[in-house]
Coordinates of C-alpha atoms and ligand atoms in Angstrom, one line a residue:
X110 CA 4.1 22.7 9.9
X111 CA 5.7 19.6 11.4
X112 CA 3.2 16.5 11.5
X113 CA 3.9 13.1 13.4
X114 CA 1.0 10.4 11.8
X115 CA 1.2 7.4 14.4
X116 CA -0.2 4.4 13.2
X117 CA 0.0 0.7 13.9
X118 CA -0.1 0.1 10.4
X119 CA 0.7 1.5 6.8
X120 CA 1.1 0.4 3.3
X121 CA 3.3 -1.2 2.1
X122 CA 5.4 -2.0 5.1
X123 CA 2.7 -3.9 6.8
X124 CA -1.3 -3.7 6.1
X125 CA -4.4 -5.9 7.6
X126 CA -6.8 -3.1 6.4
X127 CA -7.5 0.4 5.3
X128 CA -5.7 1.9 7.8
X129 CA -2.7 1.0 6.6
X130 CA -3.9 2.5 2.9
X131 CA -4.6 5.7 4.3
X132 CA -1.1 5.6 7.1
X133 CA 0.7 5.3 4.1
X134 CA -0.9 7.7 1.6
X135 CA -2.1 10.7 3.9
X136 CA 1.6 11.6 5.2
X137 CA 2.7 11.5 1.2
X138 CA 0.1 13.6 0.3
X139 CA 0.8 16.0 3.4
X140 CA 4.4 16.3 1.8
X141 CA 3.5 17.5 -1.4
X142 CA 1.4 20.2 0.2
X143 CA 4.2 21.1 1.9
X144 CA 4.1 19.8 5.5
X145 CA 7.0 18.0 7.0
X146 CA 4.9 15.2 7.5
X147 CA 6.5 12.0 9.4
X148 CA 5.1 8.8 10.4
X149 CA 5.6 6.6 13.5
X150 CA 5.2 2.7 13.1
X151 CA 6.8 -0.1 14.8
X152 CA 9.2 -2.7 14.1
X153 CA 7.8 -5.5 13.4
X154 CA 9.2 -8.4 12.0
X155 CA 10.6 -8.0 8.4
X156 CA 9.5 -4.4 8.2
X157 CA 13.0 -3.3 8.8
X158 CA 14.2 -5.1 5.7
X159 CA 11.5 -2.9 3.4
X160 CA 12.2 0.3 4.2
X161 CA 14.1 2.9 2.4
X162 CA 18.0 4.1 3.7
X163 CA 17.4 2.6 7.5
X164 CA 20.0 4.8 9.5
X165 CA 21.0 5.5 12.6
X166 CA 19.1 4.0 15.8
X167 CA 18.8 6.3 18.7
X168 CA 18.1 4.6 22.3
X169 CA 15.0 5.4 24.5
X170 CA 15.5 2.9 27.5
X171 CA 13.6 1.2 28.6
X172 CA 9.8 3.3 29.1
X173 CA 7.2 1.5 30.4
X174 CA 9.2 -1.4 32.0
X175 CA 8.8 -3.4 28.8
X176 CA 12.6 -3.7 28.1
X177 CA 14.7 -1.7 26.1
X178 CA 13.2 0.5 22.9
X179 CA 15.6 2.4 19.7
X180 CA 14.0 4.5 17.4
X181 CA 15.6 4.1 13.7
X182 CA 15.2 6.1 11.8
X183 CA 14.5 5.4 7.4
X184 CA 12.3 6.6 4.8
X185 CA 8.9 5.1 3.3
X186 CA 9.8 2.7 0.0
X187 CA 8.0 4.5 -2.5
X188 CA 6.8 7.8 -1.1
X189 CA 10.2 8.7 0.4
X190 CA 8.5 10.1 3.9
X191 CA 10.4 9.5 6.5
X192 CA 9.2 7.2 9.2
X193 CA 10.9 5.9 12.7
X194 CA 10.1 2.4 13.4
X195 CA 10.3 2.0 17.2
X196 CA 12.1 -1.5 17.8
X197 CA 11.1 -2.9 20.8
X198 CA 11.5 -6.6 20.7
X199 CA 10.1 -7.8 23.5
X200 CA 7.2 -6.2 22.3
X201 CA 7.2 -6.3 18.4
X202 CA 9.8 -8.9 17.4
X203 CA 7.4 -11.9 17.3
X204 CA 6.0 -14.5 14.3
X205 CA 1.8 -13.3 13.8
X206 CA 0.3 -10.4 12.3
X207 CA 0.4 -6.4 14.5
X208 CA -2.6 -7.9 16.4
X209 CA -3.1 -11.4 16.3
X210 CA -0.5 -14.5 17.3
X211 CA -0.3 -17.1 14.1
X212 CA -3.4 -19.0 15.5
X213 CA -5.0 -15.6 15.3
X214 CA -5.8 -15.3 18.8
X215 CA -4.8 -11.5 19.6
X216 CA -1.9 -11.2 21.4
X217 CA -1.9 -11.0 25.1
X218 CA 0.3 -8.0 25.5
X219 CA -1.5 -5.7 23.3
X220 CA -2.1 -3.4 25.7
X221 CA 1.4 -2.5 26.4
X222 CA 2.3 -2.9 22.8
X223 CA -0.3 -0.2 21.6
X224 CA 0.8 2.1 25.2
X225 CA 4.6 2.2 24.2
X226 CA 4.0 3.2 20.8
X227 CA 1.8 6.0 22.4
X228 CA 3.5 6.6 24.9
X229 CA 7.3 7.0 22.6
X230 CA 4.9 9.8 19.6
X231 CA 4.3 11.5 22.7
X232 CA 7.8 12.1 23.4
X233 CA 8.6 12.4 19.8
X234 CA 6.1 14.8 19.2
X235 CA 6.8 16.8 22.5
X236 CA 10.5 17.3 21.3
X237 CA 11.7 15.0 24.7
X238 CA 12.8 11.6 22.3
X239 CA 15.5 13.5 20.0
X240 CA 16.9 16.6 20.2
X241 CA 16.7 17.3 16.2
X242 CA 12.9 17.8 16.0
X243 CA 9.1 17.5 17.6
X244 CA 5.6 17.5 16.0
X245 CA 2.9 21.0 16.0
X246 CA 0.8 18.1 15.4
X247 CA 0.2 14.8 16.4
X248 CA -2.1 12.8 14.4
X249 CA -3.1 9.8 15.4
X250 CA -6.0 7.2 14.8
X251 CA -8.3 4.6 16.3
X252 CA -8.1 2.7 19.8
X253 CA -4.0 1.7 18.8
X254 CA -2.7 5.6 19.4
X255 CA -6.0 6.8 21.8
X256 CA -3.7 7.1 24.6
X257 CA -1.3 9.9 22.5
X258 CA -3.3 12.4 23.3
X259 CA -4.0 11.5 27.1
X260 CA -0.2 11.1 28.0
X261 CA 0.4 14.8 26.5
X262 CA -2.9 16.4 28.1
X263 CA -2.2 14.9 31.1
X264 CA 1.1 15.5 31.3
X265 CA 0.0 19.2 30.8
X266 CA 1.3 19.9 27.4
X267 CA -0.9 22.5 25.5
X268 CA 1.7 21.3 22.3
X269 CA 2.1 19.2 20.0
X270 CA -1.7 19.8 19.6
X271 CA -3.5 16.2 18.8
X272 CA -5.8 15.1 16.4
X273 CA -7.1 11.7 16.6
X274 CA -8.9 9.5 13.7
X275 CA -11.9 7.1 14.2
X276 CA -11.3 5.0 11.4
X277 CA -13.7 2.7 13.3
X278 CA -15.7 2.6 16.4
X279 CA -16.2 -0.9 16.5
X280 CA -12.9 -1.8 18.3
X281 CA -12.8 0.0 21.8
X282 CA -9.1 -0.9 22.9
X283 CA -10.4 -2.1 26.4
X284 CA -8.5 -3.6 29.3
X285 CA -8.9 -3.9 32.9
X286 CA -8.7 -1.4 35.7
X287 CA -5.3 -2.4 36.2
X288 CA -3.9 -1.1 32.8
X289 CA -3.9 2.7 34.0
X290 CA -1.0 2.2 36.6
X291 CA 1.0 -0.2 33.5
X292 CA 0.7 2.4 31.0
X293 CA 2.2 4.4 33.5
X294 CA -1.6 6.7 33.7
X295 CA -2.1 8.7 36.5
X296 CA -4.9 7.0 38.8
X297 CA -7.1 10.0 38.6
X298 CA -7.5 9.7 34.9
X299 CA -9.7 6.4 35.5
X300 CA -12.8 9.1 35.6
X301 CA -15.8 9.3 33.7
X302 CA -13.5 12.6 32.6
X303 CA -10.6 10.3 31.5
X304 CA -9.6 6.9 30.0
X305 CA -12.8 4.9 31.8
X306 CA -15.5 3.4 30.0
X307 CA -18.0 1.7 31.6
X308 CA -15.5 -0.3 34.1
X309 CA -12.7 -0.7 32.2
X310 CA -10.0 1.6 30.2
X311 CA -10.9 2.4 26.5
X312 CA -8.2 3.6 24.4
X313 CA -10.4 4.0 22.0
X314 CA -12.1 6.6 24.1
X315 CA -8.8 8.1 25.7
X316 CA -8.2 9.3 22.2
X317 CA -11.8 10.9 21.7
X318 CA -11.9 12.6 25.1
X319 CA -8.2 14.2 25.2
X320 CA -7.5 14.8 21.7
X321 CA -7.7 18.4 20.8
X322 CA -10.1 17.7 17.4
X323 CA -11.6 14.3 16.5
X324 CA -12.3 13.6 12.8
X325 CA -13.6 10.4 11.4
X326 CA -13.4 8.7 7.9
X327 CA -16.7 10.1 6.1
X328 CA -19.7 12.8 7.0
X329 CA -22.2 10.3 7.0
X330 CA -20.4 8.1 9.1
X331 CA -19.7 11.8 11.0
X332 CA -23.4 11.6 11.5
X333 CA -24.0 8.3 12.8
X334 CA -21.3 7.8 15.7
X335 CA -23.4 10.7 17.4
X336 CA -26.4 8.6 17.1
X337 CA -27.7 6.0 19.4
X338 CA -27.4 3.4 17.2
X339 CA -24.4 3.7 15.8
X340 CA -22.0 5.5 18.8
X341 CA -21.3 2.1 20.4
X342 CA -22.4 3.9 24.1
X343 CA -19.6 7.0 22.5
X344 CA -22.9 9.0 21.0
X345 CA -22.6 11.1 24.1
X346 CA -18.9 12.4 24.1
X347 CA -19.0 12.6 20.4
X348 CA -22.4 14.5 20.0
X349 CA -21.3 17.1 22.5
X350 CA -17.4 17.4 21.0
X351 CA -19.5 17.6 17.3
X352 CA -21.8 20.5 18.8
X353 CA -18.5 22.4 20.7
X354 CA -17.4 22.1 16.4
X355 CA -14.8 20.1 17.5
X356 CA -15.7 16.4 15.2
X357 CA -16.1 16.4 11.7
X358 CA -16.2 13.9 8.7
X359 CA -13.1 14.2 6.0
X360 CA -13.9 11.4 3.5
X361 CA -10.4 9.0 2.6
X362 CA -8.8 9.4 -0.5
X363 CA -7.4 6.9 -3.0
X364 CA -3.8 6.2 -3.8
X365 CA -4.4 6.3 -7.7
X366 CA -0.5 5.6 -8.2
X367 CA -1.3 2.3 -7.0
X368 CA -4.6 2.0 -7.9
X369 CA -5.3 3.1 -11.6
X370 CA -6.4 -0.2 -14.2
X371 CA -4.5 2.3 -17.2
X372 CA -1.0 1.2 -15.0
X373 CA -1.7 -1.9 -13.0
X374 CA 1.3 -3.9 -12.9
X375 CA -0.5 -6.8 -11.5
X376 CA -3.7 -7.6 -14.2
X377 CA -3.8 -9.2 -17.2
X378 CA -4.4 -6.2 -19.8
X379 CA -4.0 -2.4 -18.6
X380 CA -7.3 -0.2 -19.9
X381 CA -8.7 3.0 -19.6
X382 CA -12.1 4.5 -20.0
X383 CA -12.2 4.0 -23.8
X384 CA -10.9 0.5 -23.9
X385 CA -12.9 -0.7 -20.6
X386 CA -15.0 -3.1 -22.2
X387 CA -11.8 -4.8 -24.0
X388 CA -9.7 -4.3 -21.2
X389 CA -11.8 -6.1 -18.8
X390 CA -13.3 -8.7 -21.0
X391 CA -9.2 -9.9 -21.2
X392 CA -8.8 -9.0 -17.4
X393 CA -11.9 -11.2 -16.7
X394 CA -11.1 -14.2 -18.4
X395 CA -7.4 -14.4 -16.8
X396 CA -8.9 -14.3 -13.5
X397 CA -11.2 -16.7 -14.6
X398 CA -8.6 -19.1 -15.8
X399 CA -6.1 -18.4 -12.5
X400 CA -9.3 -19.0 -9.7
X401 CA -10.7 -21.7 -12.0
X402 CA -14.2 -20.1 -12.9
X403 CA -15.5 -21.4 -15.9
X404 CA -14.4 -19.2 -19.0
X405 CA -17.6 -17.7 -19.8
X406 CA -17.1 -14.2 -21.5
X407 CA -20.9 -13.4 -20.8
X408 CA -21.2 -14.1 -17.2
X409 CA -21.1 -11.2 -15.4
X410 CA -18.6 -11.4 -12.5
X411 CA -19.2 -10.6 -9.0
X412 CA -16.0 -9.2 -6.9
X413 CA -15.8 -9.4 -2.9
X414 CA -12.2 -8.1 -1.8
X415 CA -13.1 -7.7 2.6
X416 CA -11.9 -8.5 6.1
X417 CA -14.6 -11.4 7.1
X418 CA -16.4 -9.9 10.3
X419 CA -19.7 -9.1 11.1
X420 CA -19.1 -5.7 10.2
X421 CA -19.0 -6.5 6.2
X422 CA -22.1 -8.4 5.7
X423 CA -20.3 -11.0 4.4
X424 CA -23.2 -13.8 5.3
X425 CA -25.3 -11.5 3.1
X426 CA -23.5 -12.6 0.0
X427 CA -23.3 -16.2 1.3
X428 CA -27.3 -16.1 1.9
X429 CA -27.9 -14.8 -1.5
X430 CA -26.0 -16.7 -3.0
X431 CA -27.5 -19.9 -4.7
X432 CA -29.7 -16.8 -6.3
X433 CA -26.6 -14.9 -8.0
X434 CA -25.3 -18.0 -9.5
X435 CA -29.0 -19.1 -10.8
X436 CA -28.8 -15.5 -12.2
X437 CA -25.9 -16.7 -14.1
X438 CA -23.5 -15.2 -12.0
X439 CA -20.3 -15.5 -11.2
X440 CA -18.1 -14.7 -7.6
X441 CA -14.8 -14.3 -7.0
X442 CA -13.9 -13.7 -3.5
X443 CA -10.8 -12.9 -1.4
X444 CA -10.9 -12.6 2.6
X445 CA -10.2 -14.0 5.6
X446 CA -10.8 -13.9 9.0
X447 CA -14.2 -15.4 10.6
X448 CA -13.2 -18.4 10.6
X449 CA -17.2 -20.1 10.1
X450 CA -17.7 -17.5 7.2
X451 CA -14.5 -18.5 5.5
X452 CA -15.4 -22.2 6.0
X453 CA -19.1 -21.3 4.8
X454 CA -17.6 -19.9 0.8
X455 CA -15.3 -22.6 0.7
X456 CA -18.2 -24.8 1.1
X457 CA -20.1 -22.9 -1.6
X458 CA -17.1 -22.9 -3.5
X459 CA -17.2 -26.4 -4.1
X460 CA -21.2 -26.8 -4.2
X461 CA -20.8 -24.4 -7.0
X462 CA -17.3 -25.1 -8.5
X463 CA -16.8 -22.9 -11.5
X464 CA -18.9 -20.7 -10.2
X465 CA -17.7 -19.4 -7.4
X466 CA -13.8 -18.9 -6.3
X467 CA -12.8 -18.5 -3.0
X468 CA -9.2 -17.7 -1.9
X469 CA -8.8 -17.7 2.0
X470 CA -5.2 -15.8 1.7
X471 CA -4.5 -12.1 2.3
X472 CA -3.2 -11.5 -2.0
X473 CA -2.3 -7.5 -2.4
X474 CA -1.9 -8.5 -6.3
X475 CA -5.3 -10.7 -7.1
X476 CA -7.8 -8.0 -5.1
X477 CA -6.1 -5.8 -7.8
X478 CA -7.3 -8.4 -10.7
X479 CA -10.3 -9.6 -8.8
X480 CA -11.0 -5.3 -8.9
X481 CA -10.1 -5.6 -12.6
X482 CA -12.2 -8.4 -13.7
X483 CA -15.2 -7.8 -12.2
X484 CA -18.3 -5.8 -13.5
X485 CA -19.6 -5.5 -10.2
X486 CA -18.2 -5.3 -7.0
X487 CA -19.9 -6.2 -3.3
X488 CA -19.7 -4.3 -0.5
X489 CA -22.8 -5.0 1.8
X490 CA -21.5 -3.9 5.0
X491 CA -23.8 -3.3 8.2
X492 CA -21.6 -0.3 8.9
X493 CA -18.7 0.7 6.8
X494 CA -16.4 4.5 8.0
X495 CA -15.5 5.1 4.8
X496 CA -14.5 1.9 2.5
X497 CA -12.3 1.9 0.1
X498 CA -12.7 -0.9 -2.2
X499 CA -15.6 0.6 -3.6
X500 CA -13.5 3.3 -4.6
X501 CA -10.8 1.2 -5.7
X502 CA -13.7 -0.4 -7.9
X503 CA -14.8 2.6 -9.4
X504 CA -11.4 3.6 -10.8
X505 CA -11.5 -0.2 -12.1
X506 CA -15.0 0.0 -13.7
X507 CA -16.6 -2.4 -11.4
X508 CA -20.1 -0.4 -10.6
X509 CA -19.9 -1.2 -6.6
X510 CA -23.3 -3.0 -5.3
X511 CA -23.0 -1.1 -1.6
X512 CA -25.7 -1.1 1.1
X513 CA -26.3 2.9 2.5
X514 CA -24.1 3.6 5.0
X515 CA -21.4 5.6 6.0
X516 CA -18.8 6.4 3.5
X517 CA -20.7 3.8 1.1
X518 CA -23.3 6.3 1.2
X519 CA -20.9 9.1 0.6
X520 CA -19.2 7.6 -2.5
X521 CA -21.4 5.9 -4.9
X522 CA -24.8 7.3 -6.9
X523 CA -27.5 5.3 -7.5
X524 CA -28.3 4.5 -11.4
X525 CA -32.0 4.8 -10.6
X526 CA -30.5 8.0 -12.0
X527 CA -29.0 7.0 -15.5
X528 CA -27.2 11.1 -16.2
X529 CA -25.2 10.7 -12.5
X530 CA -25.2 6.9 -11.3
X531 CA -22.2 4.8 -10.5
X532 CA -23.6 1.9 -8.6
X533 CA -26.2 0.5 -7.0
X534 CA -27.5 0.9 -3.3
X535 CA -29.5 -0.8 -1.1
X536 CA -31.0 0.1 2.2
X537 CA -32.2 -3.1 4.6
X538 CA -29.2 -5.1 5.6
X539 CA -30.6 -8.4 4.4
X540 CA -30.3 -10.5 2.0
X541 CA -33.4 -9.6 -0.4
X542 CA -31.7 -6.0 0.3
X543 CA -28.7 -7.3 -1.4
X544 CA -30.6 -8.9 -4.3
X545 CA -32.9 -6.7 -5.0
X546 CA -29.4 -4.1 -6.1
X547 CA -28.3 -7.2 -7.9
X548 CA -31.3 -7.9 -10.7
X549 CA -31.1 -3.9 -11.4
X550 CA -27.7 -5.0 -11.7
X551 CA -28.2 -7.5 -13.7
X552 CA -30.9 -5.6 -15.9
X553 CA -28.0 -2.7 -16.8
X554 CA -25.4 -5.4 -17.7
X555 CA -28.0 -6.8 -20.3
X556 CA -28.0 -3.3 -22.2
X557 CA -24.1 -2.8 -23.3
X558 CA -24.5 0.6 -24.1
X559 CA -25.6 1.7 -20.5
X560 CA -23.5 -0.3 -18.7
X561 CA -20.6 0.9 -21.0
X562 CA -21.6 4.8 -20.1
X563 CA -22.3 3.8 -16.2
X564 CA -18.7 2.2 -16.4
X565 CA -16.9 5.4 -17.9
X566 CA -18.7 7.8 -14.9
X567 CA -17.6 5.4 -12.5
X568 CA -14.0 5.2 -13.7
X569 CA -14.0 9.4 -14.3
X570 CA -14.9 10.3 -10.1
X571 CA -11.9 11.8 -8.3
X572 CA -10.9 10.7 -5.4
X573 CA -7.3 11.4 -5.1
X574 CA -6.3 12.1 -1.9
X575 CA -5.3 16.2 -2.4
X576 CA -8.4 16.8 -1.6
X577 CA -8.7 15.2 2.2
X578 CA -5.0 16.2 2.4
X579 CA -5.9 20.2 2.1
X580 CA -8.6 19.0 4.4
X581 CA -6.5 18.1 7.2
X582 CA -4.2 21.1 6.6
X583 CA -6.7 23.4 7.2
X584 CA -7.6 21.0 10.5
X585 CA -4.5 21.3 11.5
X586 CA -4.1 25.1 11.1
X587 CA -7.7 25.5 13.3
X588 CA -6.1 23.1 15.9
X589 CA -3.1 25.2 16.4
X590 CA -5.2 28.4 16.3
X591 CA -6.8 26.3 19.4
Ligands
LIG634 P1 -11.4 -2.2 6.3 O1 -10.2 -1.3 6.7 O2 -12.5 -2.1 7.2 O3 -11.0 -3.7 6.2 P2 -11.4 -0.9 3.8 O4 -12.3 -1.0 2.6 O5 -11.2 0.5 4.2 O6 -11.9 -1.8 4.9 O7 -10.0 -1.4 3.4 C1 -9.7 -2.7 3.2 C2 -8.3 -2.8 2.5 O8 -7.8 -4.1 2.6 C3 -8.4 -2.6 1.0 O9 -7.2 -2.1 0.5 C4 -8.6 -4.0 0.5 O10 -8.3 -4.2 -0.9 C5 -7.7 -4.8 1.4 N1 -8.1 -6.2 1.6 C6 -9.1 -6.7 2.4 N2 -9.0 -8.0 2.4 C7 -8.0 -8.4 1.6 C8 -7.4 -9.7 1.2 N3 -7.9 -10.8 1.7 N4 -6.3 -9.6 0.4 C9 -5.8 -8.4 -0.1 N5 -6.3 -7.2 0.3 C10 -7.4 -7.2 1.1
LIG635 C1 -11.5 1.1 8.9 C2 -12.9 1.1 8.3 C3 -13.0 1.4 6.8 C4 -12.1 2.6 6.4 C5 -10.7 2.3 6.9 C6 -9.8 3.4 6.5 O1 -10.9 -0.1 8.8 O2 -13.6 -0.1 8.6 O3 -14.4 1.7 6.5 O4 -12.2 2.7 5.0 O5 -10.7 2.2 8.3 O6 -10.2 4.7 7.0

């Protein structure tokens, strides 16, 4: 079976979330089940220089009037999965991040940015970009790659067969009416039956209405998107394409070649589930030395690892905060974005210096020791897909403190049962929500043995991603049945 994963972002050529995790490990993990799974990405700026064996560059003109596009083609660093980068540099050769200009403003052009790379796994997939090969399946995931699955449908193709990902719901990939006759759309596909949502074009929603199955991150999170509440004004479409057995939930898996605390490159002492208490004790105190907490052994430390938005509940923690450190607590905290919630923990940084650590920068190698040191680790999101730093946390020992939601909900057990727990989890998205997980919290770390035993569960759950990756074989085999 030949698979084409389109993303706008995988690991480790260029990441700003989990996508990018799961872009890079899903295609690897295809592979060793035998699929000849590939993965689309663009050229951005310096990617070129960090792939593997970059070869020979075959022209595509110039598609969507944008100027001229190649398609190189080169192989993933460590996995070895091959991967074409589409260099298009009006588009993609440019100083900023695969979204956002260095100010972080998004880029203007985003639109057409996200529509070429649609538009060129489309031909790649349908065998029209190179001669040598085309997709059964293209896979491709949130409001970046909707439109992959509208150019083929509407260009009547019954294959490549499509699959598309919500990874999250939140960002709709809307632009103006205008947009259809740039991405080179037919104007009747501006329909209630087509790329329109509520006035404008969503991407986002191209994706869930043409692609021939829809998954999403997690089964709760499955759940929610069909609700009300939670479906962003999609409930509709995706309640009706979830009763037609058409959307289901296949929870992420973890990278544990990357992410495993027994070979951890980047921390200060590698441990397993025996030596966890030593291992993090030495962990801890390096961190507290490099983000200048005070060096208390006994302090229980609090990790937060996150993208700043609304999304992650980040004011939670900032709200509740004066209360962790009365506790005796201490926070270490990496993120960035928002730019009032970054400037709000750099102010409690320095109200509570020594207390809590606050790095602004986007650091691949300290969320792996922040993972390391901690003994617990924050995730209070509003709404989370799937998350996977609280997986990342278990396999480090860190019992995640994680508000019920989502693939939060679908991954950590409570220790209100002591034979099966892992973490903590709270329901109300407030701040008394998150502290009332944090004294229970608090109350296991004062009884070593407990916490000891909670830690070695936490560290023992499988996620590895051969699981989700049989998962979306079988997916994939249903979609081609049709
Ligand atoms: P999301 O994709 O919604 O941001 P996930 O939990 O799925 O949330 O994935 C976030 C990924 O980004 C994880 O690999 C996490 O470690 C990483 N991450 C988030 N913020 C930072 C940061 N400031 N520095 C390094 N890694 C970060
Ligand atoms: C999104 C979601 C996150 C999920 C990630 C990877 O960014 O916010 O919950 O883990 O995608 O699927």
């Amino acid at each position: 079976m030949r698979v084409l994963v389109v993303a706008s972002e995988a690991y480790p050529l260029v990441k700003t979330g989990g996508l990018a995790d799961v872009a890079g490990a899903l295609p690897a993990a295809l592979c060793r089940l035998g699929v000849d799974a590939r993965i689309l990405l663009p050229a951005y700026p310096g990617v070129l220089a960090k792939v593997a064996d970059p070869g020979v560059a075959h022209g595509l003109g110039d598609i969507l009037g944008v100027g001229p596009s190649r398609l190189i083609e080169a192989r993933m660093p460590d996995s070895g999965v091959p991967v074409w980068l589409l260099d298009c540099p009006t588009l993609f050769d440019r100083p900023g991040g695969p979204y956002q200009r260095p100010d972080g403003s998004e880029h203007p052009d985003n639109g057409l940015r996200f529509a070429l790379l649609s538009r060129v796994a489309a031909l790649l997939g349908s065998g029209e970009a190179l001669a040598n090969w085309s997709a059964d399946i293209v896979h491709a995931s949130d409001w970046q790659t909707g439109l992959v699955p509208a150019y083929l449908k509407l260009a009547g193709r019954q294959v490549p067969r499509t699959v598309f990902t919500i990874h999250n719901l939140h960002f709709a990939g809307l632009f103006g009416p205008d947009f259809v006759a740039s991405a080179g759309l037919p104007p009747h596909a501006f329909s209630i039956d087509g790329v329109e949502f509520n006035g404008l074009v969503s991407t986002l929603k191209a994706g869930l209405f043409y692609a021939d199955r829809l998954t999403t991150v997690s089964p709760t999170y499955a759940w929610e998107v069909t609700t009300p509440e939670g479906g962003r004004g999609l409930d509709g479409l995706l309640s009706g394409r979830a009763r037609a057995g058409e959307f289901s939930g296949i929870l992420n898996g973890v990278d544990y070649a990357l992410w495993d605390p027994a070979k951890d490159p980047d921390i200060a002492a590698a441990y397993g589930p025996d030596t966890v208490a030593e291992g993090k004790a030495r962990c801890k105190a390096a961190l507290q030395r490099e983000m200048g907490l005070d060096e208390r052994p006994d302090a229980p430390v609090l990790g937060l690892v996150s993208r700043f938005s609304d999304q992650k509940g980040i004011d939670l923690v900032a709200g509740a905060a004066a209360r962790l450190i009365e506790a005796g607590a201490q926070l270490a905290v990496l993120g960035s974005g928002d730019w009032a919630l970054e400037q709000q923990f750099l102010q409690l940084s320095r109200r509570y210096a020594g207390s809590i650590a606050m790095q602004t920068a986007y650091d691949e190698a300290l969320s792996h020791r922040i993972q390391a040191a901690s003994d617990f680790f924050l995730v209070p999101s509003r709404f989370e897909p799937c998350g996977l730093t609280q997986l990342y946390a278990l396999r480090y020992g860190a019992l995640p403190i994680v508000r019920r939601t989502g693939g939060l909900a679908d991954t950590v057990r409570d220790m209100s049962d002591e034979g099966t727990g892992t973490g903590f989890l709270f329901d109300s998205p407030s701040v008394e929500g998150l502290l009332s997980a944090f004294y229970r919290a608090l109350a296991l770390y004062a009884r070593p043995d407990a916490l000891h035993y909670a830690r070695q569960r936490a560290m023992a759950q499988d996620f590895g991603w051969h699981r989700a990756a049989e998962a979306y074989v079988d997916l994939y085999e249903q979609t081609l049945r049709g």
